[in-house]
Amino acid sequence: MLKNYLKIAWRNIVRHKGYSFINIFGLAVGIACCVLMMLWISHERSFDRFHANRDSIYRVIKETKTNGKAMLDARTPYPLGPAIRGKVPEIINYCRYQGFESQSLKYGNKLITLASNLATADPSFFEMFTFPFVQGDPKTALRGSHSIVLTESTARILFGDEAPLGKTLTYPGGWGDFEVTGVMRDIPENSHIQFDCIVPIKDIAPGKEVGDNDWKPLFFYSYVQLAPQSSAEAAAPKIAAVLNENIPNLKAGILLQPFKDVHLKSNFQWDMDNYAQGSQSTLTIFSLAALGVLLLAMINFMNLSTARSANRAKEVGLRKVSGARRTEIMGQFLGESVLLAFLGLFLALVLVFIGLPFFNELVGKKIAFAFLFDPSLILGLLCITLLTGLVSGSYPSFFLSAFQPARVLKGGAVSGGRGQAAMRKCLVVFQFALTLFLVMGSAVVNRQLKFIHEKNLGMDTHNVVTFFMPLEDNPSTISAFLANPNVLNITRSDPPQMEQRGMSVVTWEGKNPGDESQFFPVTVDADYLHTFRIGLAEGRFFSRKFPSDATDSLVLNEAAVHRMGWTSP
């Protein structure tokens, strides 16, 4: 009978090509949306899962309160790591980390600008995190003074076919020479820690200038590894106690964020070394939208199947007269819908293969189609397709198998009565309502994106290119840029899109002693306003005509003036 059911199902598909195409294509679109969401969710959830110690590593988050408002900061003071190593028994290892963007390295006469970061970390970095090495020993690679570890791509650019180990590289920023002690594989795209090369933390400017007992506001990202059976809830207050003991006025709390949650569940200030940071809520919203599209396809299948019930009525009647039970007829129609769903799956895979590059561009990812062949994804996809076929065919199978043979063979009406009509009407109403909801949601998102792109930010960034230059003032370089007729102006400043570090120690006339307002200073030159076409509300901007501006002057924005309570600063 199974062979007979499959034969009848195939004949129905071939005989009613238009109906079959609408059903299969509808299911294919719904399944394709689910496949794309599965790929995206799997990619997002795979971040940082390749580390062997991922379950025991936590990121240290500092919690302070300003004017009664809690502020979560992903940075911690420089000496915190060494200080907690011996005082918090739950911690068996720690590592400080920070990346420096847009840096350069020099080998001989070859100077390259790094595509990602030059990073700095404690020697324990490769003990805690799993980054496979091609050359060198990860246990000792960062223990030597002025050592440097490169990724494969960076080593290939610098040395070509030469053996990189033992070679000397120069960092033009003034940190000196570094000896290559290791070459590691390129960091996977699904890692929130990204860099092209990494050096010991004590060989860069902050590490040289301060010691492990100097709690100045130099901030790094701190990671700790807990001992087996240790609790993050028990370790966090002990870390906070060490922090507040050394900075009594801070009154900070500590949260330990699981390492595997850094990518999707981070909503902290100054979290700048968190590559391609994602959002769990965004994944949830888009997943619900994909399920909505699949649900629309299922309802469409149900409505079309019941609308064609008159064409299958005599077939059902003859089967029942021949001795077929209702459960067998239900099985036949469910089998047909499952077959259509799997045909839709094959078409969905074609749609995904064609549309994946556009989807990657939309979400800013590099998801490969081959990622779909992960066993867990294949199993999930087969389950979704089977469930889609069963759900889509459930109502038609119940409806068609309920026909009475005597009535349909005599040519009587095959309507299921008021109950069945009400069910179809409810499905249609729900289908239109869900469609309207998705359309309205898309319109709202589109307007929000348009608002973001067209909102007046107070500065004009159109046709402004940002790039890295050495800190030394070089008038000839500036003049060379301005000599190009395509360059209208040039300015040097902190990167305009980088979150600055807050300062709560700013004082002014009439300040309330309990006011801990955060100020965010930005260093700029005299051409900053003109380059970004920013309006000046009062007074004058910095000028090269007044040498004292470089050391004794500052410009406030209106928000700062309002916060200080001044009318005319």
Coordinates of C-alpha atoms in Angstrom, one line a residue:
M1 CA 0.0 0.0 0.0
L2 CA 2.9 2.4 0.7
K3 CA 4.1 2.0 -2.9
N4 CA 0.6 2.6 -4.1
Y5 CA 0.3 5.8 -1.9
L6 CA 3.5 7.1 -3.3
K7 CA 2.5 6.4 -6.9
I8 CA -0.9 8.1 -6.4
A9 CA 0.8 11.1 -4.8
W10 CA 3.3 11.5 -7.6
R11 CA 0.5 11.2 -10.2
N12 CA -1.4 14.0 -8.5
I13 CA 1.7 16.2 -8.4
V14 CA 2.4 15.6 -12.1
R15 CA -1.3 15.9 -13.2
H16 CA -1.9 19.2 -11.3
K17 CA 1.3 21.1 -12.1
G18 CA 0.0 24.6 -11.3
Y19 CA -1.4 23.6 -7.9
S20 CA 1.7 21.5 -7.1
F21 CA 4.0 24.3 -8.0
I22 CA 2.2 26.8 -5.8
N23 CA 2.3 24.5 -2.9
I24 CA 5.9 23.4 -3.4
F25 CA 7.2 26.9 -4.0
G26 CA 5.3 28.2 -1.0
L27 CA 6.7 25.6 1.3
A28 CA 10.2 26.1 -0.3
V29 CA 10.2 29.8 0.5
G30 CA 9.1 29.1 4.1
I31 CA 11.7 26.4 4.5
A32 CA 14.4 28.6 2.9
C33 CA 13.8 31.3 5.4
C34 CA 14.1 28.7 8.2
V35 CA 17.4 27.4 6.6
L36 CA 18.9 30.9 6.5
M37 CA 17.9 31.5 10.1
M38 CA 19.4 28.1 11.1
L39 CA 22.6 29.0 9.4
W40 CA 22.8 32.4 11.0
I41 CA 21.8 31.2 14.5
S42 CA 24.3 28.3 14.3
H43 CA 27.0 30.7 13.2
E44 CA 26.3 33.2 15.9
R45 CA 26.1 30.5 18.6
S46 CA 29.3 28.9 17.4
F47 CA 31.3 32.0 18.6
D48 CA 34.2 31.1 20.9
R49 CA 33.0 27.5 21.2
F50 CA 36.2 26.0 19.8
H51 CA 38.2 26.8 23.0
A52 CA 38.9 23.8 25.2
N53 CA 38.5 25.8 28.4
R54 CA 35.4 27.7 27.3
D55 CA 33.2 26.5 30.1
S56 CA 35.6 27.6 32.9
I57 CA 36.6 31.0 31.4
Y58 CA 34.8 34.2 32.5
R59 CA 35.2 37.8 31.5
V60 CA 35.4 40.3 34.4
I61 CA 32.8 43.1 34.2
K62 CA 33.0 46.1 36.5
E63 CA 29.7 47.6 37.9
T64 CA 29.7 51.2 39.2
K65 CA 26.9 53.6 40.0
T66 CA 26.8 57.2 38.7
N67 CA 24.0 59.5 40.0
G68 CA 22.1 56.3 41.1
K69 CA 22.4 54.7 37.7
A70 CA 24.2 51.4 37.3
M71 CA 27.0 51.4 34.7
L72 CA 28.5 48.1 33.4
D73 CA 32.0 48.5 32.1
A74 CA 33.9 45.7 30.2
R75 CA 37.2 47.1 31.3
T76 CA 39.1 46.6 34.6
P77 CA 42.2 48.3 36.1
Y78 CA 45.6 47.0 34.9
P79 CA 46.7 45.5 38.3
L80 CA 43.5 43.6 39.0
G81 CA 44.6 40.3 37.4
P82 CA 47.8 39.8 39.4
A83 CA 46.1 41.0 42.6
I84 CA 43.3 38.4 42.5
R85 CA 45.4 35.5 41.5
G86 CA 46.5 34.7 45.1
K87 CA 43.5 36.2 47.0
V88 CA 40.6 34.4 45.2
P89 CA 41.0 30.7 45.6
E90 CA 38.5 29.9 42.9
I91 CA 40.8 31.4 40.2
I92 CA 43.5 29.2 38.8
N93 CA 44.5 31.5 35.9
Y94 CA 44.0 35.0 34.6
C95 CA 44.8 37.0 31.5
R96 CA 44.6 40.7 30.6
Y97 CA 44.0 41.6 26.9
Q98 CA 43.7 44.6 24.7
G99 CA 43.8 45.3 21.0
F100 CA 45.2 48.4 19.3
E101 CA 43.6 49.1 15.9
S102 CA 45.3 50.3 12.7
Q103 CA 48.8 49.5 13.7
S104 CA 51.8 48.9 11.5
L105 CA 54.8 46.5 11.5
K106 CA 58.1 46.9 9.8
Y107 CA 60.5 44.1 8.6
G108 CA 63.6 45.5 6.9
N109 CA 62.3 47.9 4.3
K110 CA 58.8 46.4 4.2
L111 CA 56.1 48.3 6.2
I112 CA 52.6 46.8 6.4
T113 CA 49.4 48.1 8.1
L114 CA 47.6 45.3 9.9
A115 CA 44.2 44.3 8.6
S116 CA 43.0 43.6 12.2
N117 CA 44.6 44.4 15.6
L118 CA 48.0 44.4 17.1
A119 CA 47.0 42.9 20.5
T120 CA 48.7 42.6 23.8
A121 CA 48.2 40.0 26.5
D122 CA 49.7 38.2 29.5
P123 CA 51.9 35.1 28.7
S124 CA 49.0 33.0 30.1
F125 CA 46.9 33.9 27.0
F126 CA 47.7 30.8 25.1
E127 CA 47.3 28.6 28.2
M128 CA 43.7 29.8 28.6
F129 CA 42.6 30.1 25.0
T130 CA 42.9 27.5 22.2
F131 CA 44.6 29.0 19.2
P132 CA 46.6 26.3 17.4
F133 CA 50.2 27.0 16.5
V134 CA 51.9 26.2 13.2
Q135 CA 55.4 27.1 14.5
G136 CA 56.7 27.7 18.0
D137 CA 55.4 26.6 21.4
P138 CA 52.2 28.3 22.7
K139 CA 53.2 27.7 26.3
T140 CA 56.4 29.9 26.0
A141 CA 55.7 32.1 23.0
L142 CA 54.8 35.2 25.1
R143 CA 57.1 34.6 28.0
G144 CA 60.2 36.2 26.5
S145 CA 60.8 39.9 26.6
H146 CA 59.8 41.6 23.3
S147 CA 58.4 38.5 21.8
I148 CA 55.7 38.5 19.1
V149 CA 53.3 35.9 17.7
L150 CA 51.9 36.3 14.2
T151 CA 49.0 34.7 12.4
E152 CA 49.8 32.7 9.3
S153 CA 48.5 35.4 6.9
T154 CA 50.5 38.1 8.6
A155 CA 53.7 36.0 8.5
R156 CA 53.1 35.2 4.8
I157 CA 52.8 38.9 4.0
L158 CA 55.9 39.9 5.9
F159 CA 58.2 37.0 5.2
G160 CA 56.9 35.2 2.1
D161 CA 58.6 31.8 2.0
E162 CA 61.2 32.8 4.6
A163 CA 61.1 31.0 8.0
P164 CA 59.6 33.6 10.4
L165 CA 60.9 32.3 13.8
G166 CA 63.7 34.3 15.2
K167 CA 63.2 37.3 12.8
T168 CA 63.0 40.8 14.2
L169 CA 60.1 43.1 13.6
T170 CA 59.9 46.8 14.4
Y171 CA 56.8 48.6 15.7
P172 CA 57.0 52.2 14.4
G173 CA 54.9 53.5 17.3
G174 CA 57.9 53.6 19.6
W175 CA 57.6 50.2 21.3
G176 CA 60.9 48.9 19.8
D177 CA 61.9 45.6 18.2
F178 CA 60.2 42.3 18.7
E179 CA 61.4 38.8 18.0
V180 CA 59.0 36.3 16.3
T181 CA 58.5 33.4 18.7
G182 CA 55.5 31.7 17.1
V183 CA 53.1 31.5 14.2
M184 CA 49.5 30.5 14.8
R185 CA 46.7 29.6 12.5
D186 CA 44.5 32.5 11.3
I187 CA 41.8 33.2 13.9
P188 CA 38.4 31.8 12.9
E189 CA 35.8 34.3 12.0
N190 CA 33.6 33.1 14.8
S191 CA 35.9 34.4 17.6
H192 CA 35.2 37.7 19.4
I193 CA 39.0 38.0 20.0
Q194 CA 40.6 39.0 16.7
F195 CA 44.2 40.1 16.0
D196 CA 47.0 39.8 13.4
C197 CA 49.8 39.6 16.0
I198 CA 50.1 39.7 19.7
V199 CA 52.9 40.9 22.1
P200 CA 53.5 40.6 25.9
I201 CA 51.6 43.2 27.9
K202 CA 54.7 44.4 29.7
D203 CA 56.4 45.3 26.5
I204 CA 54.0 48.1 25.4
A205 CA 53.7 51.6 26.7
P206 CA 51.1 51.0 29.5
G207 CA 52.9 48.0 30.8
K208 CA 56.2 49.8 30.8
E209 CA 54.9 52.9 32.6
V210 CA 53.1 51.3 35.5
G211 CA 53.5 48.3 37.6
D212 CA 51.2 45.7 39.1
N213 CA 50.8 47.8 42.2
D214 CA 49.8 51.0 40.4
W215 CA 46.0 51.3 40.2
K216 CA 45.9 54.3 37.9
P217 CA 42.9 54.3 35.4
L218 CA 44.6 52.2 32.8
F219 CA 41.9 49.7 31.6
F220 CA 42.2 46.3 30.0
Y221 CA 39.9 43.4 29.4
S222 CA 40.4 40.7 32.1
Y223 CA 39.6 37.0 31.8
V224 CA 39.8 34.5 34.6
Q225 CA 39.7 30.7 34.6
L226 CA 37.9 29.1 37.5
A227 CA 38.9 25.8 39.1
P228 CA 36.6 22.8 38.5
Q229 CA 33.5 22.8 40.7
S230 CA 34.0 26.5 41.5
S231 CA 31.1 29.0 41.3
A232 CA 31.2 32.3 39.5
E233 CA 28.7 33.7 42.0
A234 CA 31.1 32.9 44.8
A235 CA 34.2 34.3 43.1
A236 CA 32.7 37.6 42.0
P237 CA 32.3 39.3 45.4
K238 CA 35.8 38.3 46.3
I239 CA 37.2 40.0 43.2
A240 CA 35.1 43.1 44.0
A241 CA 36.6 43.2 47.5
V242 CA 40.1 43.2 46.1
L243 CA 39.2 46.0 43.7
N244 CA 37.5 48.2 46.3
E245 CA 40.4 47.5 48.7
N246 CA 42.8 49.1 46.3
I247 CA 40.5 51.8 45.0
P248 CA 38.4 52.7 48.1
N249 CA 36.3 55.4 46.5
L250 CA 35.2 53.2 43.6
K251 CA 32.6 51.2 45.4
A252 CA 32.3 48.8 42.5
G253 CA 30.7 45.4 42.0
I254 CA 31.9 42.6 39.8
L255 CA 30.0 40.4 37.4
L256 CA 31.6 37.3 35.8
Q257 CA 30.3 36.9 32.3
P258 CA 30.6 33.3 30.9
F259 CA 33.1 33.3 28.0
K260 CA 30.6 31.7 25.6
D261 CA 28.1 34.5 26.3
V262 CA 30.4 37.4 25.3
H263 CA 29.3 37.5 21.6
L264 CA 25.5 37.4 22.1
K265 CA 24.9 38.7 25.6
S266 CA 27.1 41.8 26.0
N267 CA 25.6 45.1 26.6
F268 CA 28.4 46.9 28.3
Q269 CA 30.2 50.3 27.8
W270 CA 33.6 50.5 26.1
D271 CA 33.4 46.9 24.9
M272 CA 35.6 47.7 21.9
D273 CA 37.5 44.4 21.7
N274 CA 34.4 42.3 21.0
Y275 CA 34.5 41.5 17.3
A276 CA 31.2 41.5 15.3
Q277 CA 29.2 41.7 18.6
G278 CA 25.8 40.0 18.1
S279 CA 22.5 40.2 19.9
Q280 CA 20.4 37.4 21.3
S281 CA 17.2 39.5 20.9
T282 CA 18.0 40.1 17.2
L283 CA 18.3 36.4 16.7
T284 CA 15.0 35.8 18.4
I285 CA 13.1 38.4 16.4
F286 CA 14.4 37.2 13.0
S287 CA 13.8 33.6 14.0
L288 CA 10.2 34.4 14.8
A289 CA 9.9 36.2 11.5
A290 CA 11.2 33.1 9.6
L291 CA 8.7 30.9 11.5
G292 CA 6.0 33.3 10.5
V293 CA 6.8 32.9 6.9
L294 CA 6.8 29.1 7.2
L295 CA 3.5 29.2 9.0
L296 CA 2.0 31.3 6.1
A297 CA 3.2 28.6 3.7
M298 CA 1.6 25.9 5.8
I299 CA -1.8 27.7 6.0
N300 CA -1.6 28.3 2.3
F301 CA -1.1 24.6 1.8
M302 CA -4.1 23.7 4.0
N303 CA -6.4 26.2 2.2
L304 CA -5.4 25.0 -1.2
S305 CA -5.8 21.3 -0.3
T306 CA -9.3 21.8 1.3
A307 CA -10.3 24.0 -1.7
R308 CA -9.6 21.1 -4.0
S309 CA -11.5 18.7 -1.8
A310 CA -14.2 18.1 -4.5
N311 CA -11.6 16.8 -6.9
R312 CA -10.6 14.1 -4.4
A313 CA -14.0 13.3 -3.0
K314 CA -14.8 10.4 -5.3
E315 CA -11.3 8.9 -4.8
V316 CA -11.9 8.9 -1.0
G317 CA -15.4 7.4 -1.5
L318 CA -14.1 4.6 -3.7
R319 CA -11.3 3.8 -1.2
K320 CA -13.7 3.6 1.7
V321 CA -16.1 1.4 -0.3
S322 CA -13.1 -0.8 -1.1
G323 CA -12.4 -1.3 2.6
A324 CA -10.0 1.5 3.4
R325 CA -10.1 2.7 7.0
R326 CA -10.1 6.4 7.8
T327 CA -6.6 6.2 9.4
E328 CA -5.3 4.7 6.2
I329 CA -6.7 7.6 4.1
M330 CA -5.3 10.1 6.6
G331 CA -1.9 8.4 6.2
Q332 CA -2.2 8.7 2.4
F333 CA -2.8 12.4 2.5
L334 CA -0.2 13.0 5.2
G335 CA 2.3 11.1 3.1
E336 CA 1.5 13.3 0.1
S337 CA 2.0 16.5 2.1
V338 CA 5.3 15.2 3.5
L339 CA 6.4 14.3 -0.1
L340 CA 5.6 17.8 -1.2
A341 CA 7.4 19.2 1.8
F342 CA 10.6 17.3 0.9
L343 CA 10.3 18.5 -2.7
G344 CA 10.0 22.0 -1.3
L345 CA 13.2 21.3 0.7
F346 CA 15.2 20.6 -2.4
L347 CA 13.9 23.8 -4.0
A348 CA 14.6 25.6 -0.7
L349 CA 18.2 24.5 -0.8
V350 CA 18.5 25.9 -4.3
L351 CA 17.0 29.2 -3.2
V352 CA 19.4 29.3 -0.2
F353 CA 22.4 28.6 -2.4
I354 CA 21.4 31.5 -4.7
G355 CA 20.4 33.9 -2.0
L356 CA 23.1 33.3 0.6
P357 CA 25.6 35.9 -0.8
F358 CA 22.8 38.6 -0.5
F359 CA 21.9 37.4 3.0
N360 CA 25.6 37.6 4.1
E361 CA 25.8 41.1 2.8
L362 CA 22.6 42.0 4.6
V363 CA 23.7 40.6 8.0
G364 CA 27.4 41.4 7.5
K365 CA 28.6 37.8 7.9
K366 CA 30.6 35.2 5.9
I367 CA 28.4 32.2 6.3
A368 CA 29.4 29.4 3.8
F369 CA 26.8 27.1 2.2
A370 CA 29.0 24.1 3.3
F371 CA 28.2 25.1 6.9
L372 CA 24.8 23.6 6.3
F373 CA 26.3 20.1 6.1
D374 CA 26.9 20.0 9.8
P375 CA 25.2 16.8 11.2
S376 CA 23.2 18.7 13.8
L377 CA 22.0 21.2 11.1
I378 CA 21.1 18.4 8.7
L379 CA 19.1 16.6 11.4
G380 CA 17.3 19.8 12.4
L381 CA 16.5 20.5 8.8
L382 CA 15.0 17.1 8.2
C383 CA 13.0 17.4 11.4
I384 CA 11.6 20.8 10.3
T385 CA 10.7 19.5 6.9
L386 CA 9.0 16.4 8.3
L387 CA 7.1 18.6 10.8
T388 CA 6.2 21.0 8.1
G389 CA 4.7 18.3 6.0
L390 CA 2.8 16.7 8.9
V391 CA 1.4 20.1 10.1
S392 CA 0.5 21.2 6.6
G393 CA -1.3 18.0 5.8
S394 CA -3.0 17.5 9.1
Y395 CA -6.1 19.5 8.6
P396 CA -6.6 18.4 4.9
S397 CA -6.2 14.8 5.9
F398 CA -8.7 15.1 8.7
F399 CA -11.1 16.9 6.4
L400 CA -10.9 14.7 3.4
S401 CA -10.9 11.4 5.3
A402 CA -14.2 12.4 6.9
F403 CA -16.2 12.3 3.6
Q404 CA -19.1 9.9 3.6
P405 CA -18.9 7.4 0.7
A406 CA -22.7 7.3 0.0
R407 CA -23.0 11.0 -0.3
V408 CA -20.0 11.7 -2.5
L409 CA -20.6 8.7 -4.8
K410 CA -24.2 10.0 -5.4
G411 CA -22.7 13.4 -6.3
G412 CA -23.8 15.1 -3.1
A413 CA -22.1 18.1 -1.5
V414 CA -18.7 17.4 0.0
S415 CA -18.6 20.4 2.3
G416 CA -17.6 19.7 5.9
G417 CA -20.4 21.7 7.3
R418 CA -20.4 24.9 9.3
G419 CA -17.5 23.8 11.5
Q420 CA -15.2 23.1 8.5
A421 CA -16.2 26.4 6.8
A422 CA -15.5 28.3 10.0
M423 CA -12.1 26.6 10.3
R424 CA -11.2 27.6 6.8
K425 CA -12.3 31.2 7.4
C426 CA -10.2 31.3 10.6
L427 CA -7.2 30.1 8.7
V428 CA -7.7 32.7 6.0
V429 CA -8.2 35.5 8.5
F430 CA -5.1 34.4 10.5
Q431 CA -3.1 34.2 7.3
F432 CA -4.0 37.7 6.3
A433 CA -3.4 39.0 9.8
L434 CA 0.0 37.5 10.0
T435 CA 0.9 38.8 6.5
L436 CA -0.2 42.3 7.5
F437 CA 1.8 42.1 10.7
L438 CA 5.0 41.1 8.8
V439 CA 4.5 43.8 6.2
M440 CA 3.9 46.4 8.9
G441 CA 6.9 45.2 10.9
S442 CA 9.1 45.4 7.7
A443 CA 7.8 48.9 7.1
V444 CA 8.7 50.0 10.6
V445 CA 12.2 48.5 10.4
N446 CA 12.7 50.2 7.0
R447 CA 11.6 53.6 8.5
Q448 CA 13.9 53.1 11.5
L449 CA 16.9 52.3 9.2
K450 CA 16.0 55.3 7.0
F451 CA 15.9 57.5 10.1
I452 CA 19.3 56.2 11.2
H453 CA 20.9 57.0 7.8
E454 CA 19.3 60.4 7.5
K455 CA 19.3 61.7 11.1
N456 CA 21.3 64.9 11.5
L457 CA 24.2 63.9 13.8
G458 CA 25.5 67.4 14.2
M459 CA 28.5 66.5 12.0
D460 CA 28.8 65.7 8.3
T461 CA 30.7 62.4 7.7
H462 CA 29.9 62.1 4.0
N463 CA 33.0 61.6 1.9
V464 CA 35.2 61.6 5.1
V465 CA 37.8 58.9 5.1
T466 CA 39.4 57.8 8.4
F467 CA 42.9 56.2 8.5
F468 CA 45.8 55.8 10.9
M469 CA 48.9 58.1 10.9
P470 CA 51.8 58.3 13.3
L471 CA 51.4 60.7 16.2
E472 CA 54.4 62.9 15.2
D473 CA 53.3 66.2 13.7
N474 CA 54.6 66.2 10.1
P475 CA 53.6 69.3 8.2
S476 CA 55.0 68.0 5.0
T477 CA 52.6 65.0 5.1
I478 CA 49.6 67.3 5.8
S479 CA 50.7 69.6 2.9
A480 CA 51.0 66.6 0.6
F481 CA 47.4 65.6 1.3
L482 CA 46.1 69.1 0.8
A483 CA 48.0 69.5 -2.5
N484 CA 45.7 66.8 -3.9
P485 CA 42.7 68.5 -5.6
N486 CA 40.4 65.7 -4.4
V487 CA 41.2 66.5 -0.7
L488 CA 39.2 69.5 0.7
N489 CA 40.5 69.3 4.3
I490 CA 42.3 67.1 6.7
T491 CA 42.1 66.9 10.5
R492 CA 43.6 64.6 13.2
S493 CA 41.7 63.4 16.2
D494 CA 40.6 60.4 18.1
P495 CA 38.6 58.1 15.8
P496 CA 35.1 59.8 15.6
Q497 CA 33.2 56.5 16.0
M498 CA 35.3 55.2 19.0
E499 CA 33.7 55.3 22.4
Q500 CA 36.0 57.4 24.7
R501 CA 36.9 56.6 28.2
G502 CA 34.8 58.5 30.8
M503 CA 36.2 60.8 33.5
S504 CA 34.3 61.6 36.7
V505 CA 37.1 63.7 38.2
V506 CA 36.3 66.9 36.3
T507 CA 35.7 69.8 38.6
W508 CA 34.1 73.2 37.9
E509 CA 32.9 76.3 39.8
G510 CA 29.8 75.4 41.8
K511 CA 30.1 71.6 41.4
N512 CA 28.2 69.5 43.9
P513 CA 30.8 67.3 45.8
G514 CA 28.5 64.2 45.2
D515 CA 28.2 64.8 41.4
E516 CA 30.0 61.9 39.6
S517 CA 29.0 62.9 36.0
Q518 CA 31.0 61.2 33.4
F519 CA 32.9 63.4 30.8
F520 CA 34.3 62.0 27.6
P521 CA 37.3 64.1 26.4
V522 CA 38.3 64.0 22.7
T523 CA 41.7 65.2 21.4
V524 CA 41.4 67.2 18.1
D525 CA 43.3 69.7 16.1
A526 CA 42.3 73.2 14.8
D527 CA 40.8 71.8 11.6
Y528 CA 38.3 69.4 13.3
L529 CA 35.2 71.6 13.1
H530 CA 35.9 72.7 9.5
T531 CA 36.5 69.1 8.3
F532 CA 33.3 67.7 9.9
R533 CA 31.3 70.9 9.3
I534 CA 30.2 71.2 12.9
G535 CA 28.5 74.3 14.0
L536 CA 29.8 76.5 16.8
A537 CA 27.2 77.8 19.3
E538 CA 29.4 80.3 21.1
G539 CA 33.0 81.5 21.3
R540 CA 35.8 80.4 19.0
F541 CA 37.4 77.1 18.2
F542 CA 41.1 76.2 18.5
S543 CA 43.4 78.2 16.3
R544 CA 47.1 78.0 15.3
K545 CA 47.3 81.7 15.9
F546 CA 47.1 81.1 19.6
P547 CA 49.9 78.7 20.7
S548 CA 48.4 78.5 24.2
D549 CA 45.3 76.7 22.8
A550 CA 47.4 73.5 22.5
T551 CA 47.8 73.3 26.3
D552 CA 45.5 75.7 28.1
S553 CA 42.2 75.7 26.2
L554 CA 39.2 73.4 25.7
V555 CA 35.8 73.5 23.9
L556 CA 32.7 72.2 25.6
N557 CA 29.6 70.9 23.9
E558 CA 26.1 72.1 24.9
A559 CA 25.3 68.9 26.9
A560 CA 28.4 69.5 29.1
V561 CA 27.4 73.1 29.7
H562 CA 23.9 72.1 30.7
R563 CA 25.2 69.4 33.0
M564 CA 27.4 71.9 34.9
G565 CA 24.5 74.3 35.2
W566 CA 26.2 77.2 33.5
T567 CA 24.4 79.8 31.4
S568 CA 27.5 81.3 29.8
P569 CA 30.7 79.3 30.2

